[in-house]
Amino acid sequence: MVRGPALLFCPGDRPDRYAKAAAAADAVVLDLEDAVAPDAKDAARDAVVRGLAGLDHADLDPAAVVVRVNAAGTPWHTADVAALAAFPDVAVMLPMAQRPEDVEALAPHPVLALCETARGVLEAPRIASASTCVGLMWGSEDLLADLGGRSGRAVDGSYRPALAEARTRILYAARAAGVTPVDTVLVDIDDLDLLAADSADAAAAGYAAKACIHPRQVDVVRAAFRPGDDEVARAHEVLAAAVGRPGVFRFRGRMVDAPVLAHAREVLRRAGG
């Protein structure tokens, strides 16, 4: 299971930031791909390996660490995977995921597959069904480029139809396969209002987490994913009313059945009890 709701990327070639990033978010993604220049790939890989080797002696939960390797077919992918062989339990993020075979090839690592091409989005159900896949994420920026689009946002800030459909497809594929859906990053670090709206939409739709590229985004994401006080209170009331009442019943003018009770339990889980 991929931890949420806030995943924070950290450049692999900045080991001085690892602990700070991990402390700021629910999970840290040590990035060997986009955040690292080609001539720094080897140094970044070495730094990540040293960081992983020191996890047992650091105030850092190995289950809250993900490593984003370079995409399959790039000059660095094989070396990235080989370097992580000593850490089989560490989750790996596979960018540009397009085939379930590439996800399976990362066994025994649990894999968060990042679908950020047209092919990747269309293949998302098969990718999510790979035995090693624990999560599915979509990448808006690379997807827009792959589609040949000029803008992924409408005037009101919402996603244009092509990207909105991708966001929905990834959610469906993840939930159908029983893996964790993770929403894309927002590259405009200063637009916290748009981040809040994006995060609220993602949480309302069913996403479990959202990726961040800057620490200041973490609290905004967490707040958006956290159920409100009224929502928590209603969940408690509905579950209390269900005690000793098997089957469907009416409560405050609304029908309550198994899906309603399941939603109430999920609200309390996300609220921390």
PDB file of N, CA and C in Angstrom, residues 151-152 154 158-168:
ATOM      1  N   SER A 151      -2.383  23.190 -23.699  1.00  0.00           N
ATOM      2  CA  SER A 151      -2.763  23.583 -22.340  1.00  0.00           C
ATOM      3  C   SER A 151      -3.656  22.515 -21.746  1.00  0.00           C
ATOM      4  N   GLY A 152      -3.340  22.122 -20.519  1.00  0.00           N
ATOM      5  CA  GLY A 152      -4.140  21.107 -19.858  1.00  0.00           C
ATOM      6  C   GLY A 152      -5.245  21.675 -19.004  1.00  0.00           C
ATOM      7  N   ALA A 154      -8.448  24.589 -18.335  1.00  0.00           N
ATOM      8  CA  ALA A 154      -9.419  25.544 -18.857  1.00  0.00           C
ATOM      9  C   ALA A 154      -9.229  26.881 -18.144  1.00  0.00           C
ATOM     10  N   SER A 158      -9.835  24.285 -14.147  1.00  0.00           N
ATOM     11  CA  SER A 158     -10.134  22.857 -14.179  1.00  0.00           C
ATOM     12  C   SER A 158      -9.393  22.184 -15.325  1.00  0.00           C
ATOM     13  N   TYR A 159      -9.255  20.870 -15.257  1.00  0.00           N
ATOM     14  CA  TYR A 159      -8.589  20.143 -16.329  1.00  0.00           C
ATOM     15  C   TYR A 159      -9.452  20.134 -17.582  1.00  0.00           C
ATOM     16  N   ARG A 160      -8.812  20.274 -18.721  1.00  0.00           N
ATOM     17  CA  ARG A 160      -9.512  20.113 -19.989  1.00  0.00           C
ATOM     18  C   ARG A 160      -9.900  18.645 -20.160  1.00  0.00           C
ATOM     19  N   PRO A 161     -10.879  18.356 -21.030  1.00  0.00           N
ATOM     20  CA  PRO A 161     -11.438  17.002 -21.127  1.00  0.00           C
ATOM     21  C   PRO A 161     -10.418  15.880 -21.298  1.00  0.00           C
ATOM     22  N   ALA A 162      -9.384  16.092 -22.098  1.00  0.00           N
ATOM     23  CA  ALA A 162      -8.424  15.005 -22.339  1.00  0.00           C
ATOM     24  C   ALA A 162      -7.719  14.582 -21.055  1.00  0.00           C
ATOM     25  N   LEU A 163      -7.294  15.562 -20.257  1.00  0.00           N
ATOM     26  CA  LEU A 163      -6.618  15.228 -19.009  1.00  0.00           C
ATOM     27  C   LEU A 163      -7.616  14.762 -17.955  1.00  0.00           C
ATOM     28  N   ALA A 164      -8.810  15.346 -17.941  1.00  0.00           N
ATOM     29  CA  ALA A 164      -9.830  14.904 -16.990  1.00  0.00           C
ATOM     30  C   ALA A 164     -10.176  13.434 -17.215  1.00  0.00           C
ATOM     31  N   GLU A 165     -10.234  13.023 -18.474  1.00  0.00           N
ATOM     32  CA  GLU A 165     -10.526  11.620 -18.763  1.00  0.00           C
ATOM     33  C   GLU A 165      -9.396  10.714 -18.277  1.00  0.00           C
ATOM     34  N   ALA A 166      -8.167  11.146 -18.466  1.00  0.00           N
ATOM     35  CA  ALA A 166      -7.037  10.350 -17.986  1.00  0.00           C
ATOM     36  C   ALA A 166      -7.090  10.195 -16.475  1.00  0.00           C
ATOM     37  N   ARG A 167      -7.409  11.280 -15.795  1.00  0.00           N
ATOM     38  CA  ARG A 167      -7.507  11.238 -14.325  1.00  0.00           C
ATOM     39  C   ARG A 167      -8.567  10.233 -13.886  1.00  0.00           C
ATOM     40  N   THR A 168      -9.680  10.203 -14.596  1.00  0.00           N
ATOM     41  CA  THR A 168     -10.751   9.273 -14.265  1.00  0.00           C
ATOM     42  C   THR A 168     -10.370   7.843 -14.592  1.00  0.00           C
TER      43      THR A 168
END
